[in-house]
Each structure stands twice: as C-alpha cells, then as structure tokens.
XYZ file of N, CA and C in Angstrom:
798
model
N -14.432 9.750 10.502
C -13.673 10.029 9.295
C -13.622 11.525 9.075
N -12.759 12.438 8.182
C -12.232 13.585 8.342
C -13.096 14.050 7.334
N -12.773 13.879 5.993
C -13.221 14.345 4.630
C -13.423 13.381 3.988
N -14.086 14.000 2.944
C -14.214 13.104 1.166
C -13.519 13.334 0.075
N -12.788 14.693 0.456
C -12.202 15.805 -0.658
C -10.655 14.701 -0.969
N -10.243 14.169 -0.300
C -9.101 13.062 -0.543
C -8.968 11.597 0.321
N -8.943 10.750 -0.250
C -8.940 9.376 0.684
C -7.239 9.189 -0.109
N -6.837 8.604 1.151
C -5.650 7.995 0.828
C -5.741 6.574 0.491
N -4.901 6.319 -0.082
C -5.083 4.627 -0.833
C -4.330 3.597 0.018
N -4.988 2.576 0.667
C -4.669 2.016 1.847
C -4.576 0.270 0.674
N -3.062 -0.638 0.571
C -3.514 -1.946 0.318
C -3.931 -2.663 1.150
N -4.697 -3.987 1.035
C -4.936 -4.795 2.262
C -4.742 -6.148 1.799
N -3.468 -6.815 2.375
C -3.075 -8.477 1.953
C -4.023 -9.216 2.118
N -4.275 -10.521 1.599
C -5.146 -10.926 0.859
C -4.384 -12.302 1.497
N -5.103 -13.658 1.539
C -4.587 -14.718 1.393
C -5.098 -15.606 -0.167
N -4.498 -16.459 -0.198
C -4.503 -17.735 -1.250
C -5.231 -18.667 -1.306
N -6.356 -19.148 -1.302
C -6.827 -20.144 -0.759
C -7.722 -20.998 -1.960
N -8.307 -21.993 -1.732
C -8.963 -22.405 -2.322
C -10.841 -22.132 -2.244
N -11.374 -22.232 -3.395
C -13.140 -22.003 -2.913
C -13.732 -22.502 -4.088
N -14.558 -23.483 -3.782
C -15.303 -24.195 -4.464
C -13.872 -24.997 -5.589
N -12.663 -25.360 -5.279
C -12.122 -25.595 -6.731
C -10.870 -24.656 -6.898
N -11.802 -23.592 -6.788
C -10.877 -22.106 -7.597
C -9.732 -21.521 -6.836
N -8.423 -21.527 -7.211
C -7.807 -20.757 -6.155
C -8.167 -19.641 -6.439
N -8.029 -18.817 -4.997
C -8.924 -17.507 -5.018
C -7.836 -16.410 -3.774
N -7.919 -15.228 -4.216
C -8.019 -14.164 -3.237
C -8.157 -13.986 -2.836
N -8.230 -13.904 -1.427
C -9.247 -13.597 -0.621
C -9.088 -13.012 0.860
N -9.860 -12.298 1.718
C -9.933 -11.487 2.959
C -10.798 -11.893 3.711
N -11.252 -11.459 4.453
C -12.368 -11.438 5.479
C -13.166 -10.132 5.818
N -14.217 -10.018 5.356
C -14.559 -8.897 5.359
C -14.595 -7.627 6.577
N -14.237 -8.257 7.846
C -14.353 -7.523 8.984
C -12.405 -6.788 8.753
N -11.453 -6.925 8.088
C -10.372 -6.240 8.057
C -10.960 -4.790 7.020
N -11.751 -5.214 6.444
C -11.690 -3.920 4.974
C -12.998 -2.960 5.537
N -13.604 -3.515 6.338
C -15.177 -2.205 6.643
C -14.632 -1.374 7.620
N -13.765 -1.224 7.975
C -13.219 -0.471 9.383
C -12.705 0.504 8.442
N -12.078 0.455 7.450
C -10.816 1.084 7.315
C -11.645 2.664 6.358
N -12.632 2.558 6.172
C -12.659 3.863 5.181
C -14.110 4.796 6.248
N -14.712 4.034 7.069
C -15.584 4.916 8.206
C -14.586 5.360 9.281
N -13.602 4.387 9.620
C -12.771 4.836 10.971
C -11.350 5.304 11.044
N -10.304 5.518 9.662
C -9.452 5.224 8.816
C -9.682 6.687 7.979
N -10.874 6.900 7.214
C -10.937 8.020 6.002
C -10.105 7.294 5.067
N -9.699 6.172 4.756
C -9.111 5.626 3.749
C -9.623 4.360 2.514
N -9.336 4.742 1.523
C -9.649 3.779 0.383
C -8.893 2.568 0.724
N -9.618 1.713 1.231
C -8.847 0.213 1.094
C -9.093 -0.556 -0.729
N -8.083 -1.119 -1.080
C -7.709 -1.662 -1.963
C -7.177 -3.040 -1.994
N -7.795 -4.277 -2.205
C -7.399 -5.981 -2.016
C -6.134 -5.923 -2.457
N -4.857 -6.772 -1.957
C -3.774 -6.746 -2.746
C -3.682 -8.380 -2.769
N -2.856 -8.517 -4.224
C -3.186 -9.877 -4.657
C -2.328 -11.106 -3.987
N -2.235 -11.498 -3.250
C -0.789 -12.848 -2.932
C 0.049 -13.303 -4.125
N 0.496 -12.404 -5.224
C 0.865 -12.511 -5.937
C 2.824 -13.420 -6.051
N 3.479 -13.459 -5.042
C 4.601 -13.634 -4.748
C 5.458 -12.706 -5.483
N 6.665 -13.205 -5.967
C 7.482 -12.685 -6.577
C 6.977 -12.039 -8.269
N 5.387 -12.218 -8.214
C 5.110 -11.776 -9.689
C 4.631 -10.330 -9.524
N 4.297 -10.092 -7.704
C 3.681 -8.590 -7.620
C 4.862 -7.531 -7.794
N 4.667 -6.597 -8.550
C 5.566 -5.615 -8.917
C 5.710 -4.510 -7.342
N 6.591 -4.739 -6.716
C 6.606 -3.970 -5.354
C 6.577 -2.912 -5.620
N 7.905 -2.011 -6.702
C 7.710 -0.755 -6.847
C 6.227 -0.210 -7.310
N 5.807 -0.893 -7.876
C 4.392 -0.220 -8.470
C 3.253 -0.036 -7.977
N 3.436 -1.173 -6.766
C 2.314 -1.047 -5.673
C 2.597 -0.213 -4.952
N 4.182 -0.374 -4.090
C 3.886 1.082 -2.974
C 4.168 2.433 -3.598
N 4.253 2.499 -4.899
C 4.624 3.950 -5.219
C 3.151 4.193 -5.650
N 1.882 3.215 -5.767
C 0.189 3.866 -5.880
C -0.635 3.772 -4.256
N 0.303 3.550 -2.873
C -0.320 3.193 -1.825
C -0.078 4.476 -0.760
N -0.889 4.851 -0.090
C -0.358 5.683 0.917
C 0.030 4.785 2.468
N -0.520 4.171 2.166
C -0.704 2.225 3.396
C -0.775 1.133 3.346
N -0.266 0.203 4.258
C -0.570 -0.809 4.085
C -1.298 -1.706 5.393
N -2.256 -2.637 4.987
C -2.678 -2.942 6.500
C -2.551 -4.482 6.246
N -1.269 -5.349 7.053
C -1.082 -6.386 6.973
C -2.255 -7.238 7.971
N -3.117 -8.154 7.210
C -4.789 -8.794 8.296
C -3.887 -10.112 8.489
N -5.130 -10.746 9.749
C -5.048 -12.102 9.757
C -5.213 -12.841 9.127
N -5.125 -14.307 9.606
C -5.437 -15.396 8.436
C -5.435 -16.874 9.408
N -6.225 -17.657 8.915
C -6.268 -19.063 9.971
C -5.110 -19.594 9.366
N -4.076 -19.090 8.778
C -3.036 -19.606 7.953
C -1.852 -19.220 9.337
N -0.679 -20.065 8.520
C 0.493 -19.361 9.299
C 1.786 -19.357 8.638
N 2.918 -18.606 8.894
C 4.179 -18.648 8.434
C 4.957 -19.352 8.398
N 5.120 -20.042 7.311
C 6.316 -21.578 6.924
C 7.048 -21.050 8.085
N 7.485 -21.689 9.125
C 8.804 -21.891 10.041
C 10.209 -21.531 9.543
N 10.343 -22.041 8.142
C 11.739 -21.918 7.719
C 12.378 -20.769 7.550
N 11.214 -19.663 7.470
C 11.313 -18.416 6.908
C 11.833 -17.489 8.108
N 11.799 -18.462 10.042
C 12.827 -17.686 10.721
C 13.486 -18.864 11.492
N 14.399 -19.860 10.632
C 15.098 -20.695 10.622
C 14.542 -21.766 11.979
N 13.316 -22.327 11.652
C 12.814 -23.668 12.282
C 11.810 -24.314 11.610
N 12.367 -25.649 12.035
C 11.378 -26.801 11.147
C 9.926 -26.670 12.097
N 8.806 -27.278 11.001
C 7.567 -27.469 10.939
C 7.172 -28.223 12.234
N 6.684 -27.884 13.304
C 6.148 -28.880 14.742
C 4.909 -29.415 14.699
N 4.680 -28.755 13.722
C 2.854 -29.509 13.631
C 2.385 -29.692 12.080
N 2.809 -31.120 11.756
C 2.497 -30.993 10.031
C 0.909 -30.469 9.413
N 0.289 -30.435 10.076
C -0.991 -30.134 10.123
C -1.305 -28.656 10.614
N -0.329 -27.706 10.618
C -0.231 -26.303 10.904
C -0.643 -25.915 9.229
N -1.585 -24.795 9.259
C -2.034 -24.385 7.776
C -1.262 -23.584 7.308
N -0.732 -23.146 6.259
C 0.109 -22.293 5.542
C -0.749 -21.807 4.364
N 0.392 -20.709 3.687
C 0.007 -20.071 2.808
C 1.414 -19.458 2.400
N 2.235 -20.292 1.412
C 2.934 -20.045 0.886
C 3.120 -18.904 -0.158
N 2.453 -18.503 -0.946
C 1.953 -17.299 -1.827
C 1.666 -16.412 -1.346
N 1.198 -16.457 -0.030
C 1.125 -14.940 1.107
C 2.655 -14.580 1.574
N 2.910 -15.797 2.045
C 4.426 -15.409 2.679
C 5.554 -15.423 1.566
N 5.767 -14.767 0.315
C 6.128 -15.110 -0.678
C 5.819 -13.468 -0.684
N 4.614 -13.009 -0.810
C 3.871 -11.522 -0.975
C 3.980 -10.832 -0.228
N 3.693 -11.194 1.395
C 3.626 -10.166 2.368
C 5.410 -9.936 2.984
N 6.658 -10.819 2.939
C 7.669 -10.686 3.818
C 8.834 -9.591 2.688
N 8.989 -10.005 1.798
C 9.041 -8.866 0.796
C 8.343 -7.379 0.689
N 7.239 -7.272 0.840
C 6.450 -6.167 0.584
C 6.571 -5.176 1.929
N 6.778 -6.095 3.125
C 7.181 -5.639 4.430
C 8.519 -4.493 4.796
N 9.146 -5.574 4.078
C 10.836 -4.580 3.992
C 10.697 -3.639 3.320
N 10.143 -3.526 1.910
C 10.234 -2.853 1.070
C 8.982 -1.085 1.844
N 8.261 -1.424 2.020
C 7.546 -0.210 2.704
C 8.127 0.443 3.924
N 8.814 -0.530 4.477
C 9.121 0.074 5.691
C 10.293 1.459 5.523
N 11.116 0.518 4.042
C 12.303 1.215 3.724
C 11.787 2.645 2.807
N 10.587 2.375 2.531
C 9.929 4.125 2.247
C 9.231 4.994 2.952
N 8.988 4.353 4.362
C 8.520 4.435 5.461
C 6.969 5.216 5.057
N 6.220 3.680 4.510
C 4.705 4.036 4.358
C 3.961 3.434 5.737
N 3.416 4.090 6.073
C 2.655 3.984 7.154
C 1.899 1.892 7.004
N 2.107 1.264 7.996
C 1.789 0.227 8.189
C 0.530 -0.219 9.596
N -0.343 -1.244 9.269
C -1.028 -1.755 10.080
C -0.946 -2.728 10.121
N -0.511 -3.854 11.522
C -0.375 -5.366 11.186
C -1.350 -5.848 12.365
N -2.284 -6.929 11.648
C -3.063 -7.528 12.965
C -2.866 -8.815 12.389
N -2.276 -9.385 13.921
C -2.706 -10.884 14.509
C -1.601 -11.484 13.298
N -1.985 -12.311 12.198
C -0.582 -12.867 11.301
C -0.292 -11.560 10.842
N -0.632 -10.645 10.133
C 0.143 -9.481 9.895
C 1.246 -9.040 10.959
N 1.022 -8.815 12.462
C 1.976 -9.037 13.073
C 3.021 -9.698 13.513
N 2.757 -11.283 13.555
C 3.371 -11.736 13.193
C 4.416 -11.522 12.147
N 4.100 -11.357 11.015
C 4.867 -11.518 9.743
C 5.938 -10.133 9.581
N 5.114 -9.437 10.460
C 6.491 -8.363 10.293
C 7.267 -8.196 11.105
N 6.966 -9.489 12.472
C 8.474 -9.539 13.087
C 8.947 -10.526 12.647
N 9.025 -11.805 11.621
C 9.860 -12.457 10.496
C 10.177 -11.839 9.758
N 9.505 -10.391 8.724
C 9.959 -10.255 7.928
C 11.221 -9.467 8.207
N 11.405 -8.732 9.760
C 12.927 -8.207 10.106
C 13.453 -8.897 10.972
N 13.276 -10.480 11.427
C 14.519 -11.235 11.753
C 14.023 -11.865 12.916
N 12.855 -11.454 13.193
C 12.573 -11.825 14.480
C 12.272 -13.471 14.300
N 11.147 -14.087 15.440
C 11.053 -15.907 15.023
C 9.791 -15.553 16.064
N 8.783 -17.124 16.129
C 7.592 -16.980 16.793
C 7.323 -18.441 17.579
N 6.611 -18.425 18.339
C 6.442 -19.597 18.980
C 5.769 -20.045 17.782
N 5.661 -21.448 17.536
C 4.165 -22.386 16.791
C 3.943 -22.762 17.584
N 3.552 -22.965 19.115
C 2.787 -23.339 19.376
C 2.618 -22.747 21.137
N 2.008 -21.598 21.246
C 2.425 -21.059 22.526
C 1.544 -21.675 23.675
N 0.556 -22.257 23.533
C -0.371 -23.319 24.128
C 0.262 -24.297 24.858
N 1.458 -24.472 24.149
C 2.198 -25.750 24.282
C 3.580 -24.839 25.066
N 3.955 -24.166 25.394
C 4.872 -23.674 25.682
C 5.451 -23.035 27.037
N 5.767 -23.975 27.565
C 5.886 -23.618 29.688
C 6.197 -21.690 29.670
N 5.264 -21.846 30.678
C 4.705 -20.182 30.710
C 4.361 -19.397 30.434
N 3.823 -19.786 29.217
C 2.689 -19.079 28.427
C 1.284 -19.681 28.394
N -0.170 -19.017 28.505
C -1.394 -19.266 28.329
C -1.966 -19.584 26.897
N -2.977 -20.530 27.373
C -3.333 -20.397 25.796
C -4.247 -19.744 25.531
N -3.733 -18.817 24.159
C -4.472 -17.515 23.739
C -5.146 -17.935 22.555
N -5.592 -19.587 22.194
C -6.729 -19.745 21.292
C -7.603 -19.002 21.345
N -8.590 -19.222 20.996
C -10.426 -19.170 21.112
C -10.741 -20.174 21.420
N -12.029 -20.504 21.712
C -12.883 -21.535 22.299
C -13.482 -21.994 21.552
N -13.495 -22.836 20.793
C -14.165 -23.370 19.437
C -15.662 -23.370 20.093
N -16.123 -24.238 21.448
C -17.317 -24.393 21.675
C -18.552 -22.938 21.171
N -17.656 -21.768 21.481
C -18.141 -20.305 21.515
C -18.646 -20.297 19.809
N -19.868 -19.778 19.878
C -20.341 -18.681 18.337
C -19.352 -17.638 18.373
N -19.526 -16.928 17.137
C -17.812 -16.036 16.917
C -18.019 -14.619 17.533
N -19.113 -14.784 18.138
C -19.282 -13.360 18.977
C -18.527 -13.822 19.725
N -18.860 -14.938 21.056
C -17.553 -15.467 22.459
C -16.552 -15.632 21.763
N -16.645 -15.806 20.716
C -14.581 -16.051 20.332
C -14.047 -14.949 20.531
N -14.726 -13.967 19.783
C -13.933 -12.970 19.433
C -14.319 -11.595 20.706
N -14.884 -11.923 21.874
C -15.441 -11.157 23.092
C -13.658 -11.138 23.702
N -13.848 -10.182 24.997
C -12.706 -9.978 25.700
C -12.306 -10.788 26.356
N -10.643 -11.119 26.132
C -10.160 -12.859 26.642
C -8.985 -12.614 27.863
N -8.965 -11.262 27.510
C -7.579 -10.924 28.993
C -7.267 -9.539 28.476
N -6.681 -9.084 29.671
C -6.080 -7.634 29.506
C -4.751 -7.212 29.181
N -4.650 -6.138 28.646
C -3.223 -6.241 28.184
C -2.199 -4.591 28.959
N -1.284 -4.411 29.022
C -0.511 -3.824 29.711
C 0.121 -3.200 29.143
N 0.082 -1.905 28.530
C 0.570 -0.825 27.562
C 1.683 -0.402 28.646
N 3.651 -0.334 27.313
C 4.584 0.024 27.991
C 4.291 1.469 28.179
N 4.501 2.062 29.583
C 4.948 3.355 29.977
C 5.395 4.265 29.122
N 4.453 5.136 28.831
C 5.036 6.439 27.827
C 5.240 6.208 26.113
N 4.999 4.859 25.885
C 5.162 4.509 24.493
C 3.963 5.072 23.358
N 4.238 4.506 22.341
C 3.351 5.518 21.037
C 1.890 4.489 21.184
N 2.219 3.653 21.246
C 0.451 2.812 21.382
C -0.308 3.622 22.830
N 0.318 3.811 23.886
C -0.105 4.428 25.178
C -0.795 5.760 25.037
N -0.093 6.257 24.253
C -0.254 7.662 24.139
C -1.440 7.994 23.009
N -1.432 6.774 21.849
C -2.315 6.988 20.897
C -4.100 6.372 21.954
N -3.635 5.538 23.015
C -5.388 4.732 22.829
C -5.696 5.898 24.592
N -4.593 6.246 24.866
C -4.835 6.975 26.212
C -5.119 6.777 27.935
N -4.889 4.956 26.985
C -4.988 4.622 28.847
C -4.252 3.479 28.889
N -3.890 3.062 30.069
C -2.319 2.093 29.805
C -2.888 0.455 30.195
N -3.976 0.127 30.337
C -4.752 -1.296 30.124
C -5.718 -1.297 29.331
N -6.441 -2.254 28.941
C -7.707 -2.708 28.723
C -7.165 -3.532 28.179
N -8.957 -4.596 28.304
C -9.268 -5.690 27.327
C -9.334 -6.389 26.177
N -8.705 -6.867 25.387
C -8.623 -7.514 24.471
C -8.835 -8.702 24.361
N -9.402 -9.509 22.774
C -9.922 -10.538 22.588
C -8.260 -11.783 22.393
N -8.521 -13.196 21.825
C -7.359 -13.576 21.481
C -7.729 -14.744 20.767
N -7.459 -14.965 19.856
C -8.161 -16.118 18.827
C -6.364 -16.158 17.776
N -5.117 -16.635 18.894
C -4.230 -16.787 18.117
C -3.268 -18.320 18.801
N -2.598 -19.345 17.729
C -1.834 -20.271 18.618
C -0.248 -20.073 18.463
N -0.169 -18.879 17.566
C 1.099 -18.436 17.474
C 1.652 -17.165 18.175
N 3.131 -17.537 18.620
C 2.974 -15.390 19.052
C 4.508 -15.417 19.010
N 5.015 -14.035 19.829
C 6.636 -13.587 19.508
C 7.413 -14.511 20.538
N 7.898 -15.406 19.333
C 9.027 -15.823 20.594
C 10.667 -14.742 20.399
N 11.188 -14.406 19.702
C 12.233 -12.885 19.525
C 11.942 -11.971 19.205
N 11.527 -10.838 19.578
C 11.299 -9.675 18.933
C 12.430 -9.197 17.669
N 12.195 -9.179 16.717
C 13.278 -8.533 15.904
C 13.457 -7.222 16.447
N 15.212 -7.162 15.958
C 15.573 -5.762 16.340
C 15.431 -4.579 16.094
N 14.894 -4.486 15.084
C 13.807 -2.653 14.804
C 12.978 -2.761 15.669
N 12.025 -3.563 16.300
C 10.698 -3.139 16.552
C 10.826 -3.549 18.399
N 10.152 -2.514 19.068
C 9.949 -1.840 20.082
C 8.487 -1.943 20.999
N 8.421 -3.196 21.734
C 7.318 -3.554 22.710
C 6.928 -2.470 22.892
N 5.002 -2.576 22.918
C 4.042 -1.960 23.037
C 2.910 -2.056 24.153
N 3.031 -3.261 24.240
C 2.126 -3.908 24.915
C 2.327 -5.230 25.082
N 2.088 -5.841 26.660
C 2.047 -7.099 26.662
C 0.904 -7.975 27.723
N 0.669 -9.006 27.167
C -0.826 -9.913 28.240
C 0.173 -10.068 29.535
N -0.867 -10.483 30.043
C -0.279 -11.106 31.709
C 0.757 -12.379 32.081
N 0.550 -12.876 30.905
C 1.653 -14.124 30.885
C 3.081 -13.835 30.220
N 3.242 -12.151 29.386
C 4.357 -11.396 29.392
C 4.315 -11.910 27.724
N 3.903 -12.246 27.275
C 3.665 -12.305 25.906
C 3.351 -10.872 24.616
N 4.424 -10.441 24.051
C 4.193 -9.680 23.477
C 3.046 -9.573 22.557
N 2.122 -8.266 22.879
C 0.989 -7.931 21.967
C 0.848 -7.282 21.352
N 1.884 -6.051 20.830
C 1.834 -4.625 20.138
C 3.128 -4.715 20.277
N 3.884 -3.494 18.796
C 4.851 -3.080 19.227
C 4.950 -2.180 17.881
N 5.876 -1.599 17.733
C 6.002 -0.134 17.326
C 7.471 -0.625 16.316
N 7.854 0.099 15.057
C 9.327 -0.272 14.414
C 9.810 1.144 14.744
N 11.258 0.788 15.602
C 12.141 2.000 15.386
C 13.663 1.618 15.437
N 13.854 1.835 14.151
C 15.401 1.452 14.054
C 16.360 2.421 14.605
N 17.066 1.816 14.753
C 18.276 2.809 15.568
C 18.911 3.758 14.551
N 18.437 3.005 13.063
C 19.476 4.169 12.216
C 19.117 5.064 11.699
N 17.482 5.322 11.991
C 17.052 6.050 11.179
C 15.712 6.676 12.155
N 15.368 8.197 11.702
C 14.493 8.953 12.716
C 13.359 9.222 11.947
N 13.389 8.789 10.785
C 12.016 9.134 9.927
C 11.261 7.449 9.385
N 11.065 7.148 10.442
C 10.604 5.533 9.994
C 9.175 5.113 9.745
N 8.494 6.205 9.911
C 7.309 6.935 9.621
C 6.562 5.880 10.678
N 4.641 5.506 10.571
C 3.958 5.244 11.513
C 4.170 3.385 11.005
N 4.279 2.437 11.757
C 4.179 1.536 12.128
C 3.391 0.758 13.242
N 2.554 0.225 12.992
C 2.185 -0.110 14.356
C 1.701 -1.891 14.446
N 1.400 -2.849 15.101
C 0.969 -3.864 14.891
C 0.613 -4.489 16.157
N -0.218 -5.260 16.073
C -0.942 -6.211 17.012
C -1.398 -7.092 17.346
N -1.400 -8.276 18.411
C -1.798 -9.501 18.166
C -2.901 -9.458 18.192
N -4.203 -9.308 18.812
C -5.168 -9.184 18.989
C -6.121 -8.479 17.714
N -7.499 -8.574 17.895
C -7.848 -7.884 16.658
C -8.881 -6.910 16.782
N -8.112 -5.729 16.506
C -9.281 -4.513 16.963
C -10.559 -4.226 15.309
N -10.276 -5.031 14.633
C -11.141 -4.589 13.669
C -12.899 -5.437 14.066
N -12.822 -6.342 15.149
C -14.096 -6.736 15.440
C -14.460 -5.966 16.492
N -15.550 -5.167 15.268
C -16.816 -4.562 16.098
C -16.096 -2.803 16.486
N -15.073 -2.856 15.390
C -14.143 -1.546 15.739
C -14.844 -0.390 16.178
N -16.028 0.042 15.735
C -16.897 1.318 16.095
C -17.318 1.540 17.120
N -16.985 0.403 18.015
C -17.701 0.403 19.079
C -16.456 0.114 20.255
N -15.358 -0.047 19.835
C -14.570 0.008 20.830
C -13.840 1.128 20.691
N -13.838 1.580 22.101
C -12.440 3.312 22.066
C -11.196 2.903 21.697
N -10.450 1.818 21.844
C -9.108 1.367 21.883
C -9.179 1.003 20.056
N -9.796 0.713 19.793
C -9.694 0.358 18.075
C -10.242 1.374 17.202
N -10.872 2.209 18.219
C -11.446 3.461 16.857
C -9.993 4.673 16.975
N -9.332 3.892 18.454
C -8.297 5.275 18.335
C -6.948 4.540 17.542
N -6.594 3.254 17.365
C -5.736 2.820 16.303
C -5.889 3.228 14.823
N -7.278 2.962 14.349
C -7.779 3.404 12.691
C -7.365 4.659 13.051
N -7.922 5.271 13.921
C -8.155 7.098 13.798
C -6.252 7.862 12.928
N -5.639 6.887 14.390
C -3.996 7.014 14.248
C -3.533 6.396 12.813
N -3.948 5.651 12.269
C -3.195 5.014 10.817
C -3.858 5.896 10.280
N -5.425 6.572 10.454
C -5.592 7.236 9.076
C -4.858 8.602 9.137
N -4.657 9.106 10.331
C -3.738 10.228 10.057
C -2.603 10.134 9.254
N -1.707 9.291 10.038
C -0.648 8.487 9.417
C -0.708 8.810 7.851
N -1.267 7.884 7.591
C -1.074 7.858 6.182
C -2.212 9.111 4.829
N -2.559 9.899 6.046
C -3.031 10.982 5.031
C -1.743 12.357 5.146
N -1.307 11.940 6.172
C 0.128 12.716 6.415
C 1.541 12.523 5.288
N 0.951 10.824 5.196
C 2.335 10.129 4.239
C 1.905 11.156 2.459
N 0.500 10.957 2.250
C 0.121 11.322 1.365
C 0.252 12.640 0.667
N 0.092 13.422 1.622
C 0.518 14.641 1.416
C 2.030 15.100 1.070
N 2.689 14.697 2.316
C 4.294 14.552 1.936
C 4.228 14.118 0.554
N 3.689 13.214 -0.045
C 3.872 12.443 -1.434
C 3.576 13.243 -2.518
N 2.234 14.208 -2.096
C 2.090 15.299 -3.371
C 2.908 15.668 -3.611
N 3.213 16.834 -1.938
C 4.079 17.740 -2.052
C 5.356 17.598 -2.702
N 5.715 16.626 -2.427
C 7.382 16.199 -3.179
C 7.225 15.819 -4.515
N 5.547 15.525 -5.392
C 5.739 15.356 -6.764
C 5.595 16.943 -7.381
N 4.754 17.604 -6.469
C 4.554 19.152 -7.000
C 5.846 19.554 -7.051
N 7.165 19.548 -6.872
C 8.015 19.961 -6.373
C 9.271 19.575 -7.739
N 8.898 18.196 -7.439
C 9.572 17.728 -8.874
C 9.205 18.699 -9.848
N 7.615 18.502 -10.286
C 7.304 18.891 -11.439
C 7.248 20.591 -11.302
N 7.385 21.224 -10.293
C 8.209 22.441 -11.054
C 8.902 23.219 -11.606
C-alpha cells in the first residue's frame, strides 16, 4: 500500500440473502481484506438495494467499484434465455443493483474490479450472454471445484491460463501464463462488444478481459476475471499485481475528481 494521507473510497456489491430468518447483506470476507493492504483503498459494503439505490449518489461518493462473487447467479432472462436448471441459485436484488450500477460507472469511467459473478455480470450488463452450464457444454471443461476438497483444494491452482499478447492484463501481471484456481459453473458464452479478451484457459474459455469501446478513449481502468485472485492475494504475484493496478487506478480517478471540484469551486 502507498500512503495513509488519502484512501480512495472503493464500493463492494454485496448479495441478498437470507441468515438465520433475516434477509441480510452480505459478502464474504476474503473480497474486502485484500482491498485496503494491497489496493491502499477504503472498501465500503454496498447495499443490493435495486432500483431503491440512488446511483448518482453512490458513484459521485466512490472512487471504485469492485464487482465479488457469489454462489448465486444471473436470472438468464437478463441476456435473453430461459432458466436450464430450476435449481440454479439467484439473486434477484443483486441483479436489479449490480447491472444498472455497471453501465452507469462505466459511463463516468470509475475504475472497476469484477471477479468470478462480478465478471460475469458485466458482460450482461453490456449485452454480452453466458453459458449456465459450461460442464455441460461440448468443449468446454468443467471449471467447478471439487466439493470432496476443504476450501484450501477448492480454491488451490486448477489450470493455467494464457494472457493475450501485448494486452493491459499482460503487461500489468508481467508474464503471459500462470496458474489459476476455478470454483465457477458459469462462464462467457458472447463476449459483449465493449469488452476486449484478456486471457483465456486451455479449453479457450474466456477468463479476463478489459472494456474498450470503440467510441470512446477515456474509458478509464476496467478490468475483470473469472477466477479469484482475492484468495490468499498477498501471497500471490499475479493478484498482488491486479489490487496494486486498481489501486492506482482509482487513486488516479480520485485525484482527477478533486482536481476538477477545486476547479469548479474557483
């Protein structure tokens, strides 16, 4: 981490769920401990609020956003296909919160982090669609976890992945393979058209990718991933150099943000 003298204000989506009774808020604590030792950033819970969260008010107090996973997944309908597995978990109040909040940052171009459904969700939230069930899907591997495994083997290295030539993930982790874990049954079946392969497993399955629209050159830092570098992040080079890159990112966004209120107010 850089300093103390300013943390930038990072949100972090939240799912819906139930506990004990209560619907509740809630994260996993391995998305939010990474982000202010490896990051320099204030993470902040954001609520699954749907259409009641005030967008302008959140990203005009955020310098980031870091879209996490979830054992949940994205209603189908939301990139025009019916449900294949009625017994697929959802979270309607997330996807209600996060596919909205997606567009809307991108279009102020606040620095973004998406892992595993966060990635996911931000190639639905610009048009893209996903396998439900890539296990099931001629020529693709299955990139579950191993239930038999304690969540150390789940979440240990499950295959390697293949960083595109010369791209911004390549250049940020510095070497064009390594290992990654995979504890997912969903993945990209279209890439939407802003966003720009990063990386892919051996079975050609997209794992990273980057947003760059054709219409625009200031689309600021984006980045997302299937895999999840926040387990055990301190200790891996490839995930301490992603945080390292968002926290620049968005202490960069931040500044720009003074500067342009100092500016007003003179």
């Amino acid at each position: 981490m850089s300093n103390l003298t300013f943390l930038p204000r990072v949100a972090v989506t939240t799912d819906l769920k139930s506990i004990g009774g209560h619907p509740t808020y809630a994260v996993t604590q391995k998305y939010v401990d990474p982000l202010l030792p490896l990051s320099g950033v204030l993470p902040w819970l954001l609520p699954s609020m749907g259409a009641e969260l005030p967008l302008d008010a959140v990203l005009g107090d955020v310098d980031g956003l870091v879209f996490t996973g979830s054992p949940s997944n994205i209603e189908p309908h939301h990139y025009g296909q019916a449900l294949s597995n009625p017994e697929s978990p959802a979270d309607p109040a997330r996807d209600a919160t996060t596919l909205p909040l997606i567009r809307a940052a991108l279009a102020r171009g606040i620095p973004v982090l998406g892992i595993c459904r966060g990635f996911q969700e931000i190639n639905v939230a610009l048009g893209g669609s996903l396998l439900q069930e890539v296990h099931n899907t001629e020529g693709f591997d299955d990139h579950r976890e191993d239930d038999m495994l304690d969540v150390a083997g789940q979440y240990g290295p499950a295959h390697r992945v293949q960083a595109v030539p010369g791209g911004m993930l390549a250049s940020i982790v510095g070497v064009d393979s390594w290992e990654v874990n995979s504890l997912h049954g969903q993945g990209i079946q279209t890439l939407a058209p802003d966003l720009l392969a990063q990386a892919h497993a051996p079975d050609g399955l997209v794992e990273a990718y980057t947003y760059q629209p054709a219409r625009r050159t200031d689309a600021g830092f984006v980045l997302a991933v299937q895999w999840h570098p926040e387990w055990q992040a301190a200790q891996n080079p490839v995930s301490r150099a992603i945080y390292a890159a968002f926290g620049n990112a968005c202490r960069q966004f931040a500044a720009r943000k003074r500067g342009d209120s100092l500016a007003r107010a003179a």
